[in-house]
């Protein structure tokens, strides 16, 4: 069996998925860290079948035969991702519905316009820090930083938590040797938050979870905050970086944008097809013996959803160069009852963050040859290491030269919408601050 970790997987995971597809078809036997056996689901239809059939393929990791046999101890690299905990991602049926409803309804208490305003605020703060230099690494200085600044604000956490939580979340999702310690740090920080919000509630996700009619325990609140933090951060970071890379390097992609044939939301959907922010998803566990794409899955077997592989399935995409405009049937956010609950939050952060960046800096250009860009591969994601760019530095008064930048804006606290209200669309651009779309097209055309 081929390993989903190590040199072959790290070099080019997408090529590895295609080799597995040729060798085994839509479902392939693989080895995970520690050489734990698993099944990688490669077919688009088969991914949806597994995701939508919890009666056969459960999220309850206590079914995992290897864990029952003591082969996945607490210090195993997979433990933070698979050790059962009392939260919705490990539940099915009524218990899953109860817990997930608490999460989705707590997140929905924050209107779209308010969230986008906070994304704009933090994006401006980040741009202020590097704009006078005329150069930046858009992974380290922008994509890596923006999502958790917004998420910690929604949670009601102090802003200084952001950088350390960013590092810990990246390390945990990577499944490294220090993943357990990083998981412990996140757990401790969130427990402190829950304790404070239990004593002094406010207008934030933590308080809304605590007061929800589902009556979550402190442990349940803490663990669901961790799920939102990790699941909303890493994919959003990758989606920002991948979209910016395409804008800066792909001539066909750039021309489609500049010609008005694709909007930014369309562009995001294309990236979600071609470079989903999470390549795989752990995991599902067989509730009994089952057949899947001609393979016999034994009771207690672990399955990984192959999100990137499913998106590239030749059965649904025989020609991968064909644009997928308006098609949201990709697997980037998984599917079924466990489909990512934070996808709308992620889209708002990416859309608004990129819009703000390219409005401020419409003359962005890649500072190194494209072939110099590199990726860091983990079990569940493929991450752009850096994205060095150059642009004309601007003064704080709006001119070019050192000291550039539009001033950061201070915003009032997020407002809770009235119960009957619906999410509002992003505000229309003002005449003073045109959409990045207009600025970017003018720059591409040399105006």
Coordinates of C-alpha atoms in Angstrom, one line a residue:
X1 CA 0.0 0.0 0.0
X2 CA 1.1 3.5 -0.7
X3 CA 1.7 6.0 2.1
X4 CA -0.2 9.3 2.3
X5 CA 2.8 10.7 4.1
X6 CA 6.5 10.8 3.4
X7 CA 8.5 11.7 0.3
X8 CA 6.1 10.6 -2.4
X9 CA 3.1 12.3 -0.8
X10 CA 5.0 15.4 0.1
X11 CA 6.4 15.8 -3.4
X12 CA 3.1 15.9 -5.3
X13 CA -0.1 14.6 -3.5
X14 CA -2.3 15.3 -6.5
X15 CA -0.1 13.1 -8.7
X16 CA -0.2 10.4 -6.0
X17 CA -4.0 10.5 -6.0
X18 CA -4.0 9.9 -9.8
X19 CA -1.5 7.0 -9.4
X20 CA -3.8 5.4 -6.8
X21 CA -6.8 6.0 -9.1
X22 CA -5.1 4.1 -11.9
X23 CA -4.0 1.3 -9.7
X24 CA -7.2 0.8 -7.6
X25 CA -10.1 2.8 -9.1
X26 CA -12.4 5.0 -7.0
X27 CA -11.3 3.7 -3.6
X28 CA -7.7 2.9 -2.7
X29 CA -6.0 1.2 0.3
X30 CA -3.4 3.6 1.9
X31 CA -1.2 4.0 4.9
X32 CA -1.4 6.9 7.3
X33 CA 1.2 8.1 9.8
X34 CA 2.4 5.2 11.9
X35 CA 1.4 3.0 9.0
X36 CA -2.2 2.8 10.1
X37 CA -4.2 1.3 7.2
X38 CA -7.2 3.3 5.8
X39 CA -9.2 3.7 2.6
X40 CA -8.9 6.9 0.5
X41 CA -12.0 7.7 -1.4
X42 CA -11.0 9.1 -4.8
X43 CA -14.3 9.2 -6.8
X44 CA -16.6 12.2 -6.7
X45 CA -19.8 10.0 -6.5
X46 CA -18.2 7.7 -3.9
X47 CA -17.2 10.6 -1.8
X48 CA -20.8 11.8 -1.7
X49 CA -22.0 8.3 -1.0
X50 CA -19.8 8.0 2.1
X51 CA -20.5 11.5 3.3
X52 CA -24.3 11.1 2.9
X53 CA -24.6 7.7 4.5
X54 CA -23.8 7.9 8.2
X55 CA -25.7 4.6 8.8
X56 CA -22.8 2.8 6.9
X57 CA -20.0 5.3 7.4
X58 CA -20.1 7.0 10.7
X59 CA -18.3 9.9 12.2
X60 CA -17.9 8.1 15.6
X61 CA -14.2 7.4 15.8
X62 CA -14.8 4.9 18.7
X63 CA -15.7 2.5 16.0
X64 CA -12.1 2.5 14.6
X65 CA -10.7 -1.0 15.1
X66 CA -7.1 0.3 15.4
X67 CA -8.1 2.6 18.2
X68 CA -10.1 -0.2 20.0
X69 CA -6.9 -2.3 19.8
X70 CA -4.7 0.4 21.4
X71 CA -2.8 1.1 18.2
X72 CA -3.6 4.8 18.3
X73 CA -2.4 6.1 21.7
X74 CA -3.0 9.6 22.9
X75 CA 0.4 10.8 21.7
X76 CA -0.1 9.4 18.2
X77 CA 0.0 12.1 15.4
X78 CA -3.5 11.2 14.4
X79 CA -4.9 11.4 17.9
X80 CA -5.9 15.1 17.9
X81 CA -7.9 14.5 14.7
X82 CA -9.5 11.1 15.6
X83 CA -9.8 10.9 19.4
X84 CA -13.5 10.9 20.2
X85 CA -14.8 14.0 21.9
X86 CA -18.4 15.2 22.7
X87 CA -18.9 17.4 19.7
X88 CA -20.9 17.4 16.5
X89 CA -18.1 16.2 14.2
X90 CA -18.0 12.9 16.0
X91 CA -21.8 12.5 16.3
X92 CA -24.6 11.3 14.0
X93 CA -28.3 11.4 14.1
X94 CA -30.2 13.3 16.7
X95 CA -27.2 14.2 18.8
X96 CA -25.4 15.6 15.8
X97 CA -28.5 17.6 14.9
X98 CA -28.7 19.1 18.4
X99 CA -25.0 20.1 18.6
X100 CA -24.7 21.3 15.0
X101 CA -27.9 23.5 15.4
X102 CA -26.2 25.2 18.4
X103 CA -23.2 26.0 16.3
X104 CA -24.9 27.2 13.1
X105 CA -27.5 29.3 15.0
X106 CA -24.8 30.9 17.2
X107 CA -22.8 31.9 14.1
X108 CA -25.9 33.2 12.3
X109 CA -26.5 35.7 15.1
X110 CA -23.8 37.9 13.4
X111 CA -25.0 39.6 10.2
X112 CA -23.0 39.3 7.0
X113 CA -22.4 43.1 6.7
X114 CA -21.0 43.3 10.2
X115 CA -18.6 40.4 9.6
X116 CA -17.4 41.9 6.4
X117 CA -16.8 45.2 8.1
X118 CA -14.5 43.5 10.5
X119 CA -12.7 41.7 7.7
X120 CA -12.2 45.1 6.1
X121 CA -10.9 46.6 9.3
X122 CA -8.3 43.8 10.0
X123 CA -7.3 43.7 6.3
X124 CA -6.5 47.4 6.4
X125 CA -4.5 46.9 9.6
X126 CA -2.4 44.2 8.0
X127 CA -1.9 46.2 4.8
X128 CA -0.9 49.2 6.8
X129 CA 2.0 47.2 8.2
X130 CA 3.7 46.4 4.9
X131 CA 2.4 48.9 2.4
X132 CA 5.1 51.5 3.0
X133 CA 7.8 48.9 2.2
X134 CA 6.5 48.2 -1.4
X135 CA 6.9 44.5 -0.8
X136 CA 5.3 41.7 1.2
X137 CA 4.8 38.0 1.7
X138 CA 1.1 37.6 1.2
X139 CA 1.0 34.2 2.9
X140 CA 2.9 35.2 6.1
X141 CA 1.7 38.8 6.3
X142 CA -1.8 38.6 5.0
X143 CA -3.4 35.2 4.4
X144 CA -2.0 33.6 7.6
X145 CA -3.1 36.5 9.8
X146 CA -6.5 37.6 8.6
X147 CA -8.9 34.7 9.4
X148 CA -8.0 34.3 13.0
X149 CA -8.1 38.0 13.7
X150 CA -11.7 37.9 12.6
X151 CA -12.5 34.6 14.3
X152 CA -11.0 35.7 17.7
X153 CA -13.1 38.9 17.4
X154 CA -16.3 36.8 16.8
X155 CA -15.3 34.5 19.7
X156 CA -14.8 37.5 22.1
X157 CA -11.1 36.8 22.6
X158 CA -8.4 39.4 22.9
X159 CA -6.7 40.2 19.6
X160 CA -3.2 39.1 20.9
X161 CA -4.4 35.5 21.0
X162 CA -4.4 35.4 17.2
X163 CA -0.7 34.8 16.3
X164 CA -0.1 31.9 18.7
X165 CA -3.5 30.3 17.9
X166 CA -2.5 30.6 14.2
X167 CA 0.7 28.6 14.8
X168 CA -1.0 26.0 17.0
X169 CA -3.8 25.4 14.5
X170 CA -1.4 25.0 11.6
X171 CA 0.7 22.6 13.6
X172 CA -2.2 20.5 14.7
X173 CA -3.8 20.1 11.3
X174 CA -0.3 19.1 9.9
X175 CA -0.3 16.1 12.2
X176 CA 3.3 16.8 13.3
X177 CA 5.2 15.4 16.3
X178 CA 4.1 18.5 18.3
X179 CA 0.4 18.3 17.2
X180 CA -0.7 17.0 20.6
X181 CA 1.0 19.9 22.4
X182 CA -0.6 22.4 20.0
X183 CA -4.0 20.8 20.5
X184 CA -3.5 21.2 24.3
X185 CA -2.6 24.9 23.9
X186 CA -5.8 25.5 21.9
X187 CA -7.9 23.6 24.4
X188 CA -6.5 25.6 27.4
X189 CA -7.0 28.9 25.7
X190 CA -10.6 28.1 24.8
X191 CA -11.4 26.7 28.3
X192 CA -10.2 30.1 29.7
X193 CA -12.5 31.8 27.3
X194 CA -15.5 29.7 28.2
X195 CA -14.9 30.3 31.9
X196 CA -14.8 34.0 31.4
X197 CA -17.9 34.1 29.2
X198 CA -19.8 32.0 31.6
X199 CA -19.1 34.6 34.3
X200 CA -19.4 37.7 32.0
X201 CA -21.3 36.9 28.8
X202 CA -21.1 39.3 25.8
X203 CA -22.1 39.6 22.2
X204 CA -19.9 36.8 20.8
X205 CA -20.0 33.2 19.6
X206 CA -18.8 31.8 22.9
X207 CA -21.6 33.5 24.8
X208 CA -24.2 32.6 22.2
X209 CA -23.2 28.9 22.5
X210 CA -23.4 29.1 26.3
X211 CA -26.9 30.5 26.3
X212 CA -28.3 28.4 23.4
X213 CA -31.5 26.4 24.2
X214 CA -29.5 23.2 23.4
X215 CA -27.9 23.7 26.8
X216 CA -24.4 22.7 25.9
X217 CA -22.0 21.8 28.7
X218 CA -18.8 23.8 29.2
X219 CA -16.9 21.0 27.6
X220 CA -19.2 20.9 24.6
X221 CA -18.9 24.7 24.2
X222 CA -15.1 24.6 24.4
X223 CA -14.8 21.8 21.9
X224 CA -17.2 23.3 19.4
X225 CA -15.3 26.6 19.5
X226 CA -12.2 24.6 18.7
X227 CA -13.9 22.9 15.8
X228 CA -15.0 26.3 14.4
X229 CA -11.5 27.8 15.0
X230 CA -9.6 25.0 13.2
X231 CA -12.1 24.3 10.4
X232 CA -12.6 28.0 9.6
X233 CA -8.9 29.0 9.8
X234 CA -6.7 26.7 7.8
X235 CA -9.0 26.3 4.8
X236 CA -9.6 30.0 4.7
X237 CA -5.8 30.8 4.8
X238 CA -5.3 28.3 2.0
X239 CA -8.1 29.7 -0.1
X240 CA -6.9 33.3 0.2
X241 CA -3.3 32.2 -0.8
X242 CA -4.4 30.0 -3.6
X243 CA -6.7 32.6 -5.1
X244 CA -4.1 35.3 -4.9
X245 CA -1.5 33.1 -6.5
X246 CA -3.8 32.4 -9.5
X247 CA -4.6 36.1 -9.9
X248 CA -0.8 36.9 -10.0
X249 CA 0.4 33.9 -12.1
X250 CA -2.2 32.5 -14.3
X251 CA -2.6 34.5 -17.5
X252 CA -5.8 32.7 -18.6
X253 CA -7.3 33.2 -15.1
X254 CA -6.2 36.9 -15.1
X255 CA -7.6 37.6 -18.5
X256 CA -11.0 36.0 -17.6
X257 CA -11.2 38.3 -14.6
X258 CA -10.0 41.4 -16.4
X259 CA -12.5 40.7 -19.3
X260 CA -15.4 40.6 -16.9
X261 CA -16.2 37.0 -17.7
X262 CA -15.6 36.0 -14.1
X263 CA -16.5 37.7 -10.8
X264 CA -14.5 37.2 -7.7
X265 CA -17.1 34.8 -6.2
X266 CA -16.8 32.9 -9.5
X267 CA -13.1 32.9 -9.2
X268 CA -13.3 31.5 -5.6
X269 CA -15.5 28.6 -6.8
X270 CA -13.0 27.8 -9.6
X271 CA -10.2 27.7 -7.0
X272 CA -12.4 25.5 -4.8
X273 CA -12.5 23.0 -7.7
X274 CA -8.9 23.1 -8.8
X275 CA -7.1 23.7 -5.5
X276 CA -9.5 22.9 -2.6
X277 CA -8.0 24.3 0.7
X278 CA -8.2 20.8 2.3
X279 CA -7.1 17.9 0.2
X280 CA -8.6 15.1 2.4
X281 CA -10.9 14.9 5.3
X282 CA -10.5 12.5 8.3
X283 CA -12.6 10.5 8.7
X284 CA -15.5 8.0 8.5
X285 CA -15.6 4.7 10.2
X286 CA -17.5 1.7 8.8
X287 CA -20.4 0.6 11.0
X288 CA -20.3 -2.9 9.5
X289 CA -19.0 -4.7 6.5
X290 CA -19.9 -2.8 3.3
X291 CA -19.1 -2.7 -0.4
X292 CA -17.8 0.6 -2.0
X293 CA -16.7 0.8 -5.6
X294 CA -16.1 -2.9 -5.7
X295 CA -14.0 -2.9 -2.5
X296 CA -14.9 -4.7 0.7
X297 CA -14.8 -2.3 3.6
X298 CA -14.6 -4.2 6.9
X299 CA -16.4 -3.1 10.1
X300 CA -14.2 -0.6 12.0
X301 CA -12.2 0.4 8.9
X302 CA -11.2 4.1 8.6
X303 CA -12.0 6.0 5.4
X304 CA -10.7 9.4 4.3
X305 CA -12.7 11.6 2.0
X306 CA -10.5 12.5 -0.9
X307 CA -11.8 16.1 -1.6
X308 CA -9.1 17.1 -4.1
X309 CA -9.1 13.7 -5.8
X310 CA -12.9 13.7 -6.1
X311 CA -12.8 17.2 -7.6
X312 CA -10.5 15.8 -10.3
X313 CA -12.5 12.7 -11.0
X314 CA -12.5 12.2 -14.8
X315 CA -16.0 10.9 -14.6
X316 CA -17.3 14.4 -13.9
X317 CA -14.4 16.5 -15.2
X318 CA -13.0 14.8 -18.3
X319 CA -11.4 18.1 -19.4
X320 CA -10.0 19.9 -16.3
X321 CA -9.3 23.0 -18.4
X322 CA -13.0 23.7 -18.7
X323 CA -14.1 26.5 -16.3
X324 CA -16.6 25.5 -13.7
X325 CA -18.3 28.9 -13.5
X326 CA -21.3 28.9 -11.1
X327 CA -20.9 25.2 -10.4
X328 CA -20.8 24.5 -6.6
X329 CA -20.9 20.7 -6.8
X330 CA -17.2 20.6 -5.7
X331 CA -16.2 18.7 -2.6
X332 CA -14.2 21.5 -1.0
X333 CA -16.5 21.7 1.9
X334 CA -17.3 18.0 2.0
X335 CA -21.0 17.0 1.9
X336 CA -23.9 15.4 3.6
X337 CA -24.9 16.2 7.2
X338 CA -21.3 17.1 8.2
X339 CA -20.8 19.6 5.4
X340 CA -18.6 22.4 6.7
X341 CA -20.9 24.8 8.7
X342 CA -18.4 27.7 8.5
X343 CA -18.2 27.9 4.7
X344 CA -20.2 31.1 4.4
X345 CA -17.9 32.7 7.0
X346 CA -14.9 31.5 5.1
X347 CA -16.2 32.9 1.8
X348 CA -16.9 36.3 3.4
X349 CA -13.4 36.5 4.8
X350 CA -11.8 35.5 1.5
X351 CA -14.0 37.6 -0.7
X352 CA -13.8 40.8 1.4
X353 CA -10.1 40.3 2.3
X354 CA -8.9 40.0 -1.3
X355 CA -11.2 42.8 -2.4
X356 CA -9.7 45.1 0.2
X357 CA -6.1 44.1 -0.6
X358 CA -6.4 44.6 -4.4
X359 CA -8.3 47.8 -3.9
X360 CA -5.4 49.2 -1.8
X361 CA -2.7 47.6 -4.0
X362 CA -4.0 47.1 -7.6
X363 CA -0.5 47.0 -9.0
X364 CA 0.5 43.9 -7.1
X365 CA 3.0 41.7 -9.0
X366 CA 4.8 38.5 -8.1
X367 CA 8.4 39.3 -6.8
X368 CA 9.9 35.9 -7.8
X369 CA 9.6 33.6 -10.8
X370 CA 6.5 31.4 -10.5
X371 CA 8.6 28.2 -10.5
X372 CA 10.3 29.4 -7.3
X373 CA 7.1 29.1 -5.3
X374 CA 6.9 26.1 -3.0
X375 CA 4.3 24.1 -1.1
X376 CA 4.2 22.4 2.3
X377 CA 2.2 19.2 2.2
X378 CA 0.4 17.7 5.1
X379 CA -2.0 14.8 5.4
X380 CA -5.1 17.0 5.0
X381 CA -3.8 20.0 3.1
X382 CA -1.3 21.4 0.6
X383 CA -0.1 24.8 1.7
X384 CA 1.6 27.6 -0.2
X385 CA 4.7 28.4 1.8
X386 CA 5.1 32.0 0.7
X387 CA 3.8 34.5 -1.9
X388 CA 6.4 37.3 -2.3
X389 CA 5.0 40.4 -4.1
X390 CA 6.0 43.9 -5.0
X391 CA 4.0 47.1 -5.6
X392 CA 4.5 50.8 -5.5
X393 CA 4.8 52.0 -1.8
X394 CA 2.3 54.6 -0.8
X395 CA 2.3 57.4 1.8
X396 CA -0.3 57.5 4.5
X397 CA -1.8 60.5 2.7
X398 CA -2.6 58.3 -0.3
X399 CA 0.4 59.2 -2.5
X400 CA 3.3 56.9 -3.5
X401 CA 6.5 56.5 -1.6
X402 CA 7.4 55.5 2.0
X403 CA 4.8 55.8 4.7
X404 CA 1.9 54.8 2.5
X405 CA -1.5 53.4 3.4
X406 CA -5.1 54.2 4.0
X407 CA -5.8 54.7 7.6
X408 CA -7.3 51.8 9.5
X409 CA -10.9 52.3 10.5
X410 CA -12.4 51.7 13.9
X411 CA -15.8 50.1 13.9
X412 CA -18.5 49.6 16.5
X413 CA -19.2 46.2 17.9
X414 CA -20.9 43.6 15.7
X415 CA -24.7 44.0 15.9
X416 CA -27.1 41.2 16.3
X417 CA -29.8 41.3 13.6
X418 CA -33.4 41.3 14.4
X419 CA -34.9 37.8 14.5
X420 CA -36.8 38.3 11.3
X421 CA -33.9 39.8 9.4
X422 CA -31.8 38.1 6.7
X423 CA -28.1 38.4 6.0
X424 CA -27.3 41.6 4.0
X425 CA -25.1 41.7 0.9
X426 CA -21.7 43.5 1.1
X427 CA -21.9 47.2 0.8
X428 CA -21.6 48.8 -2.6
X429 CA -18.2 50.4 -3.3
X430 CA -18.1 54.2 -2.9
X431 CA -16.9 56.6 -5.5
X432 CA -13.9 57.4 -3.4
X433 CA -12.9 53.8 -3.0
X434 CA -13.7 51.9 -6.2
X435 CA -14.0 48.1 -6.3
X436 CA -10.7 46.2 -6.6
X437 CA -12.4 44.7 -9.7
X438 CA -12.4 48.1 -11.5
X439 CA -8.9 49.0 -10.3
X440 CA -7.5 45.6 -11.3
X441 CA -9.0 45.6 -14.8
X442 CA -7.5 49.1 -15.3
X443 CA -4.1 48.0 -14.1
X444 CA -4.1 44.9 -16.4
X445 CA -5.0 47.1 -19.4
X446 CA -2.1 49.5 -18.6
X447 CA -4.3 52.5 -17.5

